[in-house]
Tab-separated table of C-alpha atoms in Angstrom:
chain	number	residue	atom	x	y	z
Y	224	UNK	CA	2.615	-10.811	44.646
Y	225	UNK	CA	4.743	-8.599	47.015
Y	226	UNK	CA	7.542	-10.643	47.289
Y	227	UNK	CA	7.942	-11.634	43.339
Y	228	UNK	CA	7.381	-7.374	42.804
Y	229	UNK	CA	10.521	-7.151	44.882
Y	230	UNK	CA	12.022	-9.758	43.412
Y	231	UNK	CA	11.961	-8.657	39.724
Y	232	UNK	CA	12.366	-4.999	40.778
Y	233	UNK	CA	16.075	-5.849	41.910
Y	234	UNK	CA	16.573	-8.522	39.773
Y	235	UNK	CA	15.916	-5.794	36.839
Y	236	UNK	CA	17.821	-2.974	38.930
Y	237	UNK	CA	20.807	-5.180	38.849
Y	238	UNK	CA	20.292	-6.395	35.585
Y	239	UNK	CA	19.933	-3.064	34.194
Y	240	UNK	CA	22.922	-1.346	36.242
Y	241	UNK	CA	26.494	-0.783	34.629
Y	242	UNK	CA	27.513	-4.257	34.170
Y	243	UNK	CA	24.768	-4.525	30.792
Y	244	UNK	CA	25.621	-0.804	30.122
Y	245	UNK	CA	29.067	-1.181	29.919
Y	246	UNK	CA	28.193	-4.048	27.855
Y	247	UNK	CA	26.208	-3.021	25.823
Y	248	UNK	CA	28.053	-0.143	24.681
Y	249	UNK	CA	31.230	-1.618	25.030
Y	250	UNK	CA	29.535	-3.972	21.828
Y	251	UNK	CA	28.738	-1.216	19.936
Y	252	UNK	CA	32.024	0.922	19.859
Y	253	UNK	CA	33.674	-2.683	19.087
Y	254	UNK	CA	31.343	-3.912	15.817
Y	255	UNK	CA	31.843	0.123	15.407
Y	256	UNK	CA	35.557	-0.393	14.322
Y	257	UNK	CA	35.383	-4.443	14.175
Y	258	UNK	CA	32.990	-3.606	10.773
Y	259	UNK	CA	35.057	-0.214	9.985
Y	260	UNK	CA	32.756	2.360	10.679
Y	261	UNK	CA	29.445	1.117	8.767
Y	262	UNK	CA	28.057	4.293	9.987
Y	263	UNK	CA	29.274	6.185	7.074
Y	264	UNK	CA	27.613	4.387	4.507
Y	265	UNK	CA	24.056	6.183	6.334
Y	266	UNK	CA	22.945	7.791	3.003
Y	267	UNK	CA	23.302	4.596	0.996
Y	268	UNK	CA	20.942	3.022	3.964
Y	269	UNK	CA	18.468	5.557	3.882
Y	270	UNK	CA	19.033	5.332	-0.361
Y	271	UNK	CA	18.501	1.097	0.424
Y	272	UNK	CA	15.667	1.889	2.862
Y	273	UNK	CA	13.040	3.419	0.617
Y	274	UNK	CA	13.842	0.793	-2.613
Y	275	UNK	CA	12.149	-2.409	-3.211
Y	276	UNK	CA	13.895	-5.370	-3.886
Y	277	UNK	CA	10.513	-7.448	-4.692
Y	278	UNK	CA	12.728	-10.031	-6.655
Y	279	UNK	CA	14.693	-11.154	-3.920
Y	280	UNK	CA	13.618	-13.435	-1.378
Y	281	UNK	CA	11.654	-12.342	1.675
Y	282	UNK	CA	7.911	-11.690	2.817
Y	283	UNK	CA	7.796	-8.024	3.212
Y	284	UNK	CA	10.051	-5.369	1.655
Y	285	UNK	CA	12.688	-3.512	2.954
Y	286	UNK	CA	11.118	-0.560	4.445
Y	287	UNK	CA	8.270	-2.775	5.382
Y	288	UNK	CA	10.650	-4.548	7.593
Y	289	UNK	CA	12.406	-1.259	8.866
Y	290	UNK	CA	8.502	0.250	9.868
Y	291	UNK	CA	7.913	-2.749	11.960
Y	292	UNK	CA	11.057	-2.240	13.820
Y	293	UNK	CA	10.757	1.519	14.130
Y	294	UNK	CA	7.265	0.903	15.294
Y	295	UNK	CA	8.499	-1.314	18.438
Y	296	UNK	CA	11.019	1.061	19.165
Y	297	UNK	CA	9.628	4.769	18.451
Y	298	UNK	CA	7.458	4.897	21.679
Y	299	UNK	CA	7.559	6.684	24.754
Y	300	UNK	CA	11.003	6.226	25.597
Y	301	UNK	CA	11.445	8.768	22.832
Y	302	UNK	CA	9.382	11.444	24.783
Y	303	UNK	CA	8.851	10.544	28.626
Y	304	UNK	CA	12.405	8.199	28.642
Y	305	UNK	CA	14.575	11.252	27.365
Y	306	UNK	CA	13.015	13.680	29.459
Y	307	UNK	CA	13.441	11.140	32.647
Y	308	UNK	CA	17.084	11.307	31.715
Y	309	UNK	CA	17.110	14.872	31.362
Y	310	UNK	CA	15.645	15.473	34.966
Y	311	UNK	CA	17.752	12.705	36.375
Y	312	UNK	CA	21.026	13.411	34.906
Y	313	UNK	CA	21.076	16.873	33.328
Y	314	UNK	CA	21.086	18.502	30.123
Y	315	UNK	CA	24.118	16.290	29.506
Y	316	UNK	CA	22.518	13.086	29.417
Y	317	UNK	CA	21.058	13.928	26.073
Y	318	UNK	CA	24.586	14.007	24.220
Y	319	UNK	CA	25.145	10.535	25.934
Y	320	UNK	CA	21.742	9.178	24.737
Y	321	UNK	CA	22.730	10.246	21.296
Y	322	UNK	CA	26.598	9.080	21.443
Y	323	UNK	CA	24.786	5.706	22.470
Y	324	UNK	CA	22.637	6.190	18.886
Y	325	UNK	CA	25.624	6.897	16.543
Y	326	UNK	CA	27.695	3.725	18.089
Y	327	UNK	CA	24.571	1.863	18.268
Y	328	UNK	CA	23.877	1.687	14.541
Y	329	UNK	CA	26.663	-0.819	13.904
Y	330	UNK	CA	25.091	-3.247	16.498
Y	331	UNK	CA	21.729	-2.921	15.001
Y	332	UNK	CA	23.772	-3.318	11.674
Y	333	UNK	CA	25.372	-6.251	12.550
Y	334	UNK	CA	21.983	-7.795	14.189
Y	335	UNK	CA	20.261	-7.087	10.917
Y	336	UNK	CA	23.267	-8.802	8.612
Y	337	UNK	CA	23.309	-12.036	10.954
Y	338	UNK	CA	19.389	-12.168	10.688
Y	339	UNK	CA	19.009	-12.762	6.990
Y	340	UNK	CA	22.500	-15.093	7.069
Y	341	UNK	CA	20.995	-16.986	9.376
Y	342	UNK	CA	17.743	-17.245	8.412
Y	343	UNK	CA	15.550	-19.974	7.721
Y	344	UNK	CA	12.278	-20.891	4.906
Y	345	UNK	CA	9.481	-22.484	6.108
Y	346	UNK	CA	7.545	-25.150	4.543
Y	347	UNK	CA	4.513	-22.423	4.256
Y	348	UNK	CA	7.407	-20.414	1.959
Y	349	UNK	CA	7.570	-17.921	5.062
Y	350	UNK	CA	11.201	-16.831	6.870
Y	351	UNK	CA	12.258	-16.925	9.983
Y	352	UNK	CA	15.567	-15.353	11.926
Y	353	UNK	CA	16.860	-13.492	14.554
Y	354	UNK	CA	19.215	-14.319	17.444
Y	355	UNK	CA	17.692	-17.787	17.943
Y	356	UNK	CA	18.791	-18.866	14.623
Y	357	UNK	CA	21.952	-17.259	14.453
Y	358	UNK	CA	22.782	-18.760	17.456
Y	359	UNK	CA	21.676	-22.146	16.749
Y	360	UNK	CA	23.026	-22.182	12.572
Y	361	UNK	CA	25.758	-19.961	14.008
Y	362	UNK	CA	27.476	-21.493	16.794
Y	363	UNK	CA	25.077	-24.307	17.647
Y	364	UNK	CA	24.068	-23.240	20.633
Y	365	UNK	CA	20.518	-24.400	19.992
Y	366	UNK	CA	19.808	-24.383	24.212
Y	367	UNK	CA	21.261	-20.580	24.543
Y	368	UNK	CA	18.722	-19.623	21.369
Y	369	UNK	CA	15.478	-21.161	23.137
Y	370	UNK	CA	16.517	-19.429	26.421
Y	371	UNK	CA	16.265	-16.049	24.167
Y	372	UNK	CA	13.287	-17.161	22.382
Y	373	UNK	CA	11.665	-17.978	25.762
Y	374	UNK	CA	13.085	-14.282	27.447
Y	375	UNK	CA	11.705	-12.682	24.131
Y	376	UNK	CA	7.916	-14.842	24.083
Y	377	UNK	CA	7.885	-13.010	28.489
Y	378	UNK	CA	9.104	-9.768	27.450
Y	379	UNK	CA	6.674	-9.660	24.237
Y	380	UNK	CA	3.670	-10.263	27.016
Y	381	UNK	CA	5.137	-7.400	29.235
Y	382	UNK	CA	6.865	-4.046	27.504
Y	383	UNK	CA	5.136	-5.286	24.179
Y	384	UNK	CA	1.348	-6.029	25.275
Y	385	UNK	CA	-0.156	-5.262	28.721
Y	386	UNK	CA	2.232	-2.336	29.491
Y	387	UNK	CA	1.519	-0.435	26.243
Y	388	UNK	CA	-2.028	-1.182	26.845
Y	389	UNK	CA	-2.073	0.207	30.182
Y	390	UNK	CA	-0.354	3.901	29.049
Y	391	UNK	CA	-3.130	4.414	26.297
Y	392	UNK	CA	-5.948	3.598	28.927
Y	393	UNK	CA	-4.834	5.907	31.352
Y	394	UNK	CA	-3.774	8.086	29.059
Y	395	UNK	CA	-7.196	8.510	27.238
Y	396	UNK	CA	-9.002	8.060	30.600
Y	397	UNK	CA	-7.068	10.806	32.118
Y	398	UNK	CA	-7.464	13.300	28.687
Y	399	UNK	CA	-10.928	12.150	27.696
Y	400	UNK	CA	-12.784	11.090	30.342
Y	401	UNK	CA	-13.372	7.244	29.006
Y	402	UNK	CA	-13.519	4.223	31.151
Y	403	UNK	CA	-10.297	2.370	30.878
Y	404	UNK	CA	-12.350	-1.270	29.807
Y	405	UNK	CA	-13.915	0.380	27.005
Y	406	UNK	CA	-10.787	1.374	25.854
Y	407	UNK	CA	-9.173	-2.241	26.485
Y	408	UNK	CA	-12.183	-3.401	23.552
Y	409	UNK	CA	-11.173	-0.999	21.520
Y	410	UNK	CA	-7.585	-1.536	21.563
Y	411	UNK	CA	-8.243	-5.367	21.081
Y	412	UNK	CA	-10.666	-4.702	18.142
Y	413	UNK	CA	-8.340	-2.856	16.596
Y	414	UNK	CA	-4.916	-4.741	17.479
Y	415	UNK	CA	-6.658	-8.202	16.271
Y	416	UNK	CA	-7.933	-6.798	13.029
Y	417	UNK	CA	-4.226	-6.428	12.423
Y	418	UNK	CA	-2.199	-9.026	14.506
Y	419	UNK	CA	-4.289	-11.933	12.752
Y	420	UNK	CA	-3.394	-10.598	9.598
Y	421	UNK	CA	0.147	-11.818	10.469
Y	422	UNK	CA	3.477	-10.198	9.574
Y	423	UNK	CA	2.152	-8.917	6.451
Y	424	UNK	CA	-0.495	-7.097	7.665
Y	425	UNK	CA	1.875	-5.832	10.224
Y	426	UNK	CA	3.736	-4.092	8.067
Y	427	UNK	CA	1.507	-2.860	6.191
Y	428	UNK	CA	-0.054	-0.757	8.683
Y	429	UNK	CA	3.316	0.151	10.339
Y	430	UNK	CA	4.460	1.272	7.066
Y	431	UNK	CA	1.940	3.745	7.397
Y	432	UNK	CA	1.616	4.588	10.692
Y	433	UNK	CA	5.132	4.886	11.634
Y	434	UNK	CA	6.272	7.985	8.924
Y	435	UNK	CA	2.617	9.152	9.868
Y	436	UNK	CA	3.042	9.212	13.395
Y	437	UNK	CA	7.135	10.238	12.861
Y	438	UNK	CA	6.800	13.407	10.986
Y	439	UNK	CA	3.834	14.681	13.087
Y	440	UNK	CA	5.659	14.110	16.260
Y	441	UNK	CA	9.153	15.982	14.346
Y	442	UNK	CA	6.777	18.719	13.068
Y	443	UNK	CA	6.024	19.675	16.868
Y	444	UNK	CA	9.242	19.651	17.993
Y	445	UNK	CA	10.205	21.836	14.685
Y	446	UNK	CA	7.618	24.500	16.119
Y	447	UNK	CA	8.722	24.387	19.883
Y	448	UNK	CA	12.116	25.228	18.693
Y	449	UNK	CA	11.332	27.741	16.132
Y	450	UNK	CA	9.166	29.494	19.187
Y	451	UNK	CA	12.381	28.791	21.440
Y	452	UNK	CA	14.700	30.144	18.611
Y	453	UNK	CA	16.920	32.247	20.850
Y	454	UNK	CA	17.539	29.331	23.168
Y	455	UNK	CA	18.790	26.225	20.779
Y	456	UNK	CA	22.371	27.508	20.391
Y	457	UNK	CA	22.536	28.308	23.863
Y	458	UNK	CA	20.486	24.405	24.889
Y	459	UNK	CA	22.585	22.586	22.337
Y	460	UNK	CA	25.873	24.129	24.002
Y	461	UNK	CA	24.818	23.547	27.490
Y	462	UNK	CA	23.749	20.190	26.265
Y	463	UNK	CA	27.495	19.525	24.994
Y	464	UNK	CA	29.258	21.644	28.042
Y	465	UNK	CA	27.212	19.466	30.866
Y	466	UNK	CA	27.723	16.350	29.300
Y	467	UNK	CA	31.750	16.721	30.714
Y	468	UNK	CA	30.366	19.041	33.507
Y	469	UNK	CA	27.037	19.191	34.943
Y	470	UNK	CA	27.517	22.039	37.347
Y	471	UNK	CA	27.035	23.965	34.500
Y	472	UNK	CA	23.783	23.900	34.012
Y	473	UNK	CA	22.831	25.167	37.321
Y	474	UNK	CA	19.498	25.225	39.258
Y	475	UNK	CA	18.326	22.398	40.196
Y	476	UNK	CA	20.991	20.267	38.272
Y	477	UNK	CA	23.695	21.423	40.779
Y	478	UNK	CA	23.714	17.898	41.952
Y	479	UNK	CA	23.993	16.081	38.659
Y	480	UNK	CA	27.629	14.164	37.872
Y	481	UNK	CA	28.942	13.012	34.996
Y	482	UNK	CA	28.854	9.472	35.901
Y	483	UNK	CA	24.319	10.693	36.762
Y	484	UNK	CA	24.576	12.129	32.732
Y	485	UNK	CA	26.118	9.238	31.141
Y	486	UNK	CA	24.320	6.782	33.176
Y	487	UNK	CA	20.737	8.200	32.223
Y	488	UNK	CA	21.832	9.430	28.409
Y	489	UNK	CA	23.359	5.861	27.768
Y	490	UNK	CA	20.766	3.728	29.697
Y	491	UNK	CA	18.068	5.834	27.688
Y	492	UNK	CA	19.125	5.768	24.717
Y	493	UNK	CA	20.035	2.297	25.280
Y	494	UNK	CA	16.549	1.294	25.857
Y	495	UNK	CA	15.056	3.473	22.954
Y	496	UNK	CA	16.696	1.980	20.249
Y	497	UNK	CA	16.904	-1.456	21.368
Y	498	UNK	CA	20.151	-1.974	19.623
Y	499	UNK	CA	21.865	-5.254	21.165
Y	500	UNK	CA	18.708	-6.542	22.788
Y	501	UNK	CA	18.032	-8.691	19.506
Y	502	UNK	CA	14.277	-7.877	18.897
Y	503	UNK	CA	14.269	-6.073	15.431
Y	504	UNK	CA	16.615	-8.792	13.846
Y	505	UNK	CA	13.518	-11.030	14.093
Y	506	UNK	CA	11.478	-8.949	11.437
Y	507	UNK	CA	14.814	-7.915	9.304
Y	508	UNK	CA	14.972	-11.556	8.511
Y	509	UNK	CA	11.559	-11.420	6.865
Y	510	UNK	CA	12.721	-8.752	4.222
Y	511	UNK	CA	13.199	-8.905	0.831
Y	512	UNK	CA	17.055	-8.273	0.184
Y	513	UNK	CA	19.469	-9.731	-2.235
Y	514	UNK	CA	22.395	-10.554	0.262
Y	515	UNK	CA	22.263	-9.899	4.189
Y	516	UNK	CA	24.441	-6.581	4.008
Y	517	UNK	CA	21.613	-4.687	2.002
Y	518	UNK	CA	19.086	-5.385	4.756
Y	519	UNK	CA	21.549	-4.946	7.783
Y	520	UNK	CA	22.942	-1.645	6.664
Y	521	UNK	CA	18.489	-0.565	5.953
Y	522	UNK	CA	18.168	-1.881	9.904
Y	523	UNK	CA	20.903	0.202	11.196
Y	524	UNK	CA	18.743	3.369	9.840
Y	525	UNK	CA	16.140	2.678	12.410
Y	526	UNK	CA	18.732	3.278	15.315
Y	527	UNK	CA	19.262	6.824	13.552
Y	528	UNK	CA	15.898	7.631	13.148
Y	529	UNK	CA	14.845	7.020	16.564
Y	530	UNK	CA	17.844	8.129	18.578
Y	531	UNK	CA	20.500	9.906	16.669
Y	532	UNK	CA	16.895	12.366	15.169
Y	533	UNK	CA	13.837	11.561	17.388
Y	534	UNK	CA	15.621	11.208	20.444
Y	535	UNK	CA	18.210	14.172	19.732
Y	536	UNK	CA	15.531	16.392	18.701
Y	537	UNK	CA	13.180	15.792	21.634
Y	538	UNK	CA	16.381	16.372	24.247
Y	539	UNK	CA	16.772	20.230	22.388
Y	540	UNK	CA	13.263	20.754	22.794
Y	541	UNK	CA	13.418	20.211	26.585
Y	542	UNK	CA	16.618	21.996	27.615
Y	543	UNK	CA	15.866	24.766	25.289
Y	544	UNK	CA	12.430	24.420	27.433
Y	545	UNK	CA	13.950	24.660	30.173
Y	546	UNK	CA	16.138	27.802	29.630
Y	547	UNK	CA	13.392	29.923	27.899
Y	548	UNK	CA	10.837	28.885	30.746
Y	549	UNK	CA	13.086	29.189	34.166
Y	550	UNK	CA	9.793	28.372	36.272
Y	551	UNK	CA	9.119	25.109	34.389
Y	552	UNK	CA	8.799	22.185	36.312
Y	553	UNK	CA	11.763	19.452	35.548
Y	554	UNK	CA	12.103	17.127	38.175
Y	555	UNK	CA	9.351	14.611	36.650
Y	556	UNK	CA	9.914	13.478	32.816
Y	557	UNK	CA	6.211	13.296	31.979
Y	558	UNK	CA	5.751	16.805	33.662
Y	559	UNK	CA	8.615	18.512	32.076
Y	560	UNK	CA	7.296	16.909	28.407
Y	561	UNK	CA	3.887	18.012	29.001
Y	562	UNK	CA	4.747	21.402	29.442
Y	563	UNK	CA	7.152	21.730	26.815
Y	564	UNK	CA	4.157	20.993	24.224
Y	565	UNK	CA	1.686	22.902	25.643
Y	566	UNK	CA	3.792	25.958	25.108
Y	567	UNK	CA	2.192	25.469	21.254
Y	568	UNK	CA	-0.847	27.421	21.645
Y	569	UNK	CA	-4.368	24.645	21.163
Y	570	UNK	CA	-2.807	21.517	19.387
Y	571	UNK	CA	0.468	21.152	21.821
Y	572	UNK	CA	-1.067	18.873	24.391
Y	573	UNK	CA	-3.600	16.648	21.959
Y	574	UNK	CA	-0.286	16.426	19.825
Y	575	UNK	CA	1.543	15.230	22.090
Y	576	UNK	CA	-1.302	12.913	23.799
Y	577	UNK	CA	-2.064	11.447	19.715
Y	578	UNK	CA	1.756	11.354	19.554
Y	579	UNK	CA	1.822	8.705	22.781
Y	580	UNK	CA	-1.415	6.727	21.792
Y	581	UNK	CA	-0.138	6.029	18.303
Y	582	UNK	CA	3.818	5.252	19.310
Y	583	UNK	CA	2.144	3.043	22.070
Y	584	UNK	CA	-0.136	1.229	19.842
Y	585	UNK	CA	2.695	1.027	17.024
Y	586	UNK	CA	4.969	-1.083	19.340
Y	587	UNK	CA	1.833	-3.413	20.347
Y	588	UNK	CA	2.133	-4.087	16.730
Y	589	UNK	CA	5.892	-4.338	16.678
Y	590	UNK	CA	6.410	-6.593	19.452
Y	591	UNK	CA	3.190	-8.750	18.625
Y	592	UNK	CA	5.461	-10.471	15.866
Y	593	UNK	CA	8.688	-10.549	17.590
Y	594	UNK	CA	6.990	-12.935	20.779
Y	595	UNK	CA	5.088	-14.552	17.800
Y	596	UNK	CA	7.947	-15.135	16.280
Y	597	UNK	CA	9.859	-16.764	19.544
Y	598	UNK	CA	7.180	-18.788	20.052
Y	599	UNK	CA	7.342	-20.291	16.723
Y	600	UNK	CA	11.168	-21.014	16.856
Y	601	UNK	CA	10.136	-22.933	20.007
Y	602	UNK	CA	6.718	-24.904	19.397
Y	603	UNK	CA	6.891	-24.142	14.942
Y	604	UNK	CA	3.545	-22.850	14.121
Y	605	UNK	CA	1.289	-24.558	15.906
Y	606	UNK	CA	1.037	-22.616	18.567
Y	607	UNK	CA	0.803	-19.092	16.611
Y	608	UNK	CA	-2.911	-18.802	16.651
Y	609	UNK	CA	-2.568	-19.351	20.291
Y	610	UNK	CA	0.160	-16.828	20.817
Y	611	UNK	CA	-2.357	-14.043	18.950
Y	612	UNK	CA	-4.924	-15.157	20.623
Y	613	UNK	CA	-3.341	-15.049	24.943
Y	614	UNK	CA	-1.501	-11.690	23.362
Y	615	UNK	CA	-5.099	-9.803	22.103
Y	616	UNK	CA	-6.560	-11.205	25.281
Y	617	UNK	CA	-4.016	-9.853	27.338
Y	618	UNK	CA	-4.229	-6.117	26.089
Y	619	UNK	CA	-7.578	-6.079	27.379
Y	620	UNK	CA	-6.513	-7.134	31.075
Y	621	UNK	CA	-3.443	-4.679	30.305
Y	622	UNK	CA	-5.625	-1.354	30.458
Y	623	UNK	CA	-7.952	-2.398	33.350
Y	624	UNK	CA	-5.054	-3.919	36.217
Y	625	UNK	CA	-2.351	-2.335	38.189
Y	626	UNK	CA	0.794	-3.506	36.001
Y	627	UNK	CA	3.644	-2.248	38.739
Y	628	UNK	CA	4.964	-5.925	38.708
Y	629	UNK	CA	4.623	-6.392	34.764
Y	630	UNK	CA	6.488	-3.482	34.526
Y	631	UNK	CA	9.451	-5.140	36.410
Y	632	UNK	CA	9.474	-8.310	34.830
Y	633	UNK	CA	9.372	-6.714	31.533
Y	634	UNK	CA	12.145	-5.219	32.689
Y	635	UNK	CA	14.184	-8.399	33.536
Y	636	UNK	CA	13.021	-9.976	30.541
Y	637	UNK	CA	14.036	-6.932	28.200
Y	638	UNK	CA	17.388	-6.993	29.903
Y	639	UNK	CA	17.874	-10.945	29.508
Y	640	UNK	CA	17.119	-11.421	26.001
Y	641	UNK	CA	20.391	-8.828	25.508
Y	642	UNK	CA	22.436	-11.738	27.211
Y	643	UNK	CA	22.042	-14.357	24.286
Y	644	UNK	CA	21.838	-11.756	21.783
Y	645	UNK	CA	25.434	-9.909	22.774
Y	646	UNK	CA	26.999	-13.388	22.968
Y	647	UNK	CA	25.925	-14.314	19.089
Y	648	UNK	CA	27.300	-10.549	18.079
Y	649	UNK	CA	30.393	-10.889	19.451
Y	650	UNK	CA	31.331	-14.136	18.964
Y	651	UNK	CA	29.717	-14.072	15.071
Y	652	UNK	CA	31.744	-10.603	14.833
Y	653	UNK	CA	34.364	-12.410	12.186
Y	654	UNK	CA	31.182	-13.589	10.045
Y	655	UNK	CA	29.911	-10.171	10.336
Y	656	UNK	CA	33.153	-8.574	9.268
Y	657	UNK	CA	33.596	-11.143	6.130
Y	658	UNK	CA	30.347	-10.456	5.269
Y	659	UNK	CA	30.644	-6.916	5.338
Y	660	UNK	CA	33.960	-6.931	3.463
Y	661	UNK	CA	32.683	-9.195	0.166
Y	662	UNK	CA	29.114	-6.607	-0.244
Y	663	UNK	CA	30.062	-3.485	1.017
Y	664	UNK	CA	33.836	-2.799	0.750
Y	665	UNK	CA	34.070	-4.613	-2.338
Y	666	UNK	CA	31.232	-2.535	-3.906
Y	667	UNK	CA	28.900	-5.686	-4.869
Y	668	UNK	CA	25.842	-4.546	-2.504
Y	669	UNK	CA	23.355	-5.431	-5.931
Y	670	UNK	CA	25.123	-9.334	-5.398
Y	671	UNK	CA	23.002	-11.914	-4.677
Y	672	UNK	CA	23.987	-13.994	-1.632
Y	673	UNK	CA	24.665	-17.546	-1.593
Y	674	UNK	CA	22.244	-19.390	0.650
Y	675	UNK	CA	23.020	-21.187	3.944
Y	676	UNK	CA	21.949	-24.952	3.411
């Protein structure tokens, strides 16, 4: 077990290093101008996001499909990952993070759009997309699609399953006092009453637990900066200052670079979002949209919600923290989160601990359908029952074992399914860009499309 530990862990060090960054953003700046700025159509998203479009084709609606997304992705790298980046790369990592968001939404734009082109009916009257398909219907690369749908059926086991599993047992161990297998029933119990329900009942719940869990979380931050009012100005322009010049900041960020700030901001809010790794494009393709530019510009919303707010929001809180408190602790993320909340006298530390049990338990929901999903592309649905079935057993073993190796091969896996998924963007960036000119330059978003046979 040593040896494949080490393995993974540099195997997802080097995966993870500047080469996918670079990548990865590099994607997003060019469907940024490749689809002419879809970001400024964000109010006739959000408009899209909260309409149903029950007569189109699909399984669940449009915001149904957005809630499932947001629930994979809203999680902890929201809270612990942007104040990791903060102690690891300055104040200045947090305007990187949310550069990353704003570029980001065209990727997650373009993922959505090439979901519901590509997506398929099955005999049971259910759809199916994401990567695999576009990559098989797209370019025909049907071996390239199973390598993602296998990457994504690993990575659904890992950062999806036993990982989130594991935070809310020690989480509620460490706050409450209860043995971490009682905990793994409960969180089967309660993750099977939902996950055999199948993407329905997914998105049902998510629908509600995600603006639920959302606004709570926003409402906090709201009253740590209204309690830090005299230090946002001055955290949002040593936020903007450090970003270009990190010796600003002072204290113990005297060592911070800008290459440390970028590197941390982007890789953070890299791996909040998700945009490019090609897991919410599995559950866009199940919406209910009229043509594939509706639901790709309602996807893109989720990368502004959880990075360009959630993630922008959370980094003010900290900094601001950080200069109203000048003895607060900042060189662990968890620690320097912790603290921030409990500066709001009685509820700041159970909000924040409700805040991580429900985003945790949100993505074991989320990512529940995506490996689901992968698994069906690769063995059709006879092997879905199954797939519930090893994934619910799974989050039991999740809170009771050590998961330091899970953790790195979630990490490789994460990082792998990007591969595929960047290679059907960028080389389905012309389909993306007709697309985009025939329903949203030409004004005929209501259209409906014309089916791929």
């Amino acid at each position: 077990m040593e040896t494949i530990n080490e393995f993974f862990s540099q195997l997802g060090s080097y995966l993870w290093g500047w080469p996918m960054i670079v990548l990865l953003l590099g994607t997003h700046v060019f469907l940024t101008f490749r689809l002419k700025v879809p970001q400024r159509k964000l109010f006739t998203a959000i408009r899209l996001s909260i309409k149903k479009d029950s007569s189109a084709d699909g399984d669940v609606s449009q915001f149904g499909a957005l809630a499932t997304a947001l629930a994979a992705t809203i999680g902890t790298g929201n809270i612990v990952g942007v104040a990791t980046a903060v102690a690891l790369g300055g104040p200045g990592a947090v305007l990187w993070c949310w550069l990353t968001g704003i570029f980001g939404m065209a990727t997650k734009y373009a993922e959505g759009l090439l979901a519901v082109k590509y997506r398929v009916k099955a005999e049971d009257g259910h759809f199916y997309g994401g990567p695999m398909y576009a990559l098989e219907r797209g370019l025909g690369m049907k071996w390239l699609a199973v390598l993602f749908a296998v990457f994504t059926a690993l990575a659904s086991f890992g950062i999806g399953c036993t990982v989130q599993a594991n935070s809310i047992a020690l989480l509620t161990n460490e706050t409450f006092g209860i043995p971490t297998w009682i905990v793994g029933i409960f969180v089967c119990l309660l993750a099977a009453a939902v996950i055999l329900g199948g993407v329905k009942a997914i998105a049902r719940v998510c629908t509600f637990l995600v603006p639920f869990m959302a606004i709570l979380y926003v409402i906090g931050c709201i009253v740590i900066l209204f309690m830090n009012s005299g230090y946002v100005w001055p955290a949002v322009k040593l936020i903007v200052v450090s970003a270009f010049n990190p010796s600003a900041a002072g204290g113990g960020f005297v060592g911070a670079t800008v290459m440390m700030a970028a590197r941390y901001g982007i890789a953070r809010g890299l791996f909040s979002n998700e945009s490019g790794m090609g897991s919410a494009p599995i559950v866009a393709a199940t919406a209910q949209t009229r043509n594939p530019v509706r639901q790709a510009l309602v996807s893109s919303t989720g990368t502004f919600w959880d990075t360009v707010i959630i993630c922008a929001m959370t980094g003010i809180v900290l900094v601001s923290s950080i200069i109203a408190y000048p003895d607060i602790t900042y060189a662990d993320g968890a620690a320097l989160t912790k603290v921030a909340f409990s500066k709001i006298p009685y509820i700041g530390a159970p909000l924040l601990t409700f805040g991580i049990l429900t985003f945790a338990f949100s993505t074991i929901l989320g990512w529940s359908y995506y490996g689901e999903s992968a698994v069906n592309y690769i063995e059709h649905q006879r092997a879905n029952l199954f797939y519930r079935i090893v994934f619910i057993v799974l989050l039991f073993f999740g809170c009771i074992i050590n998961l330091d190796t899970i953790w790195n091969i979630a990490d490789s896996m994460n990082a792998l399914m990007a591969i595929p998924n960047l290679v059907a963007l960028l080389l389905l960036s012309k389909v993306a860009a007709q697309e985009t000119d025939k329903y949203l330059w030409s004004n005929r978003l209501d259209t409906e499309m014309e089916e791929e046979s």
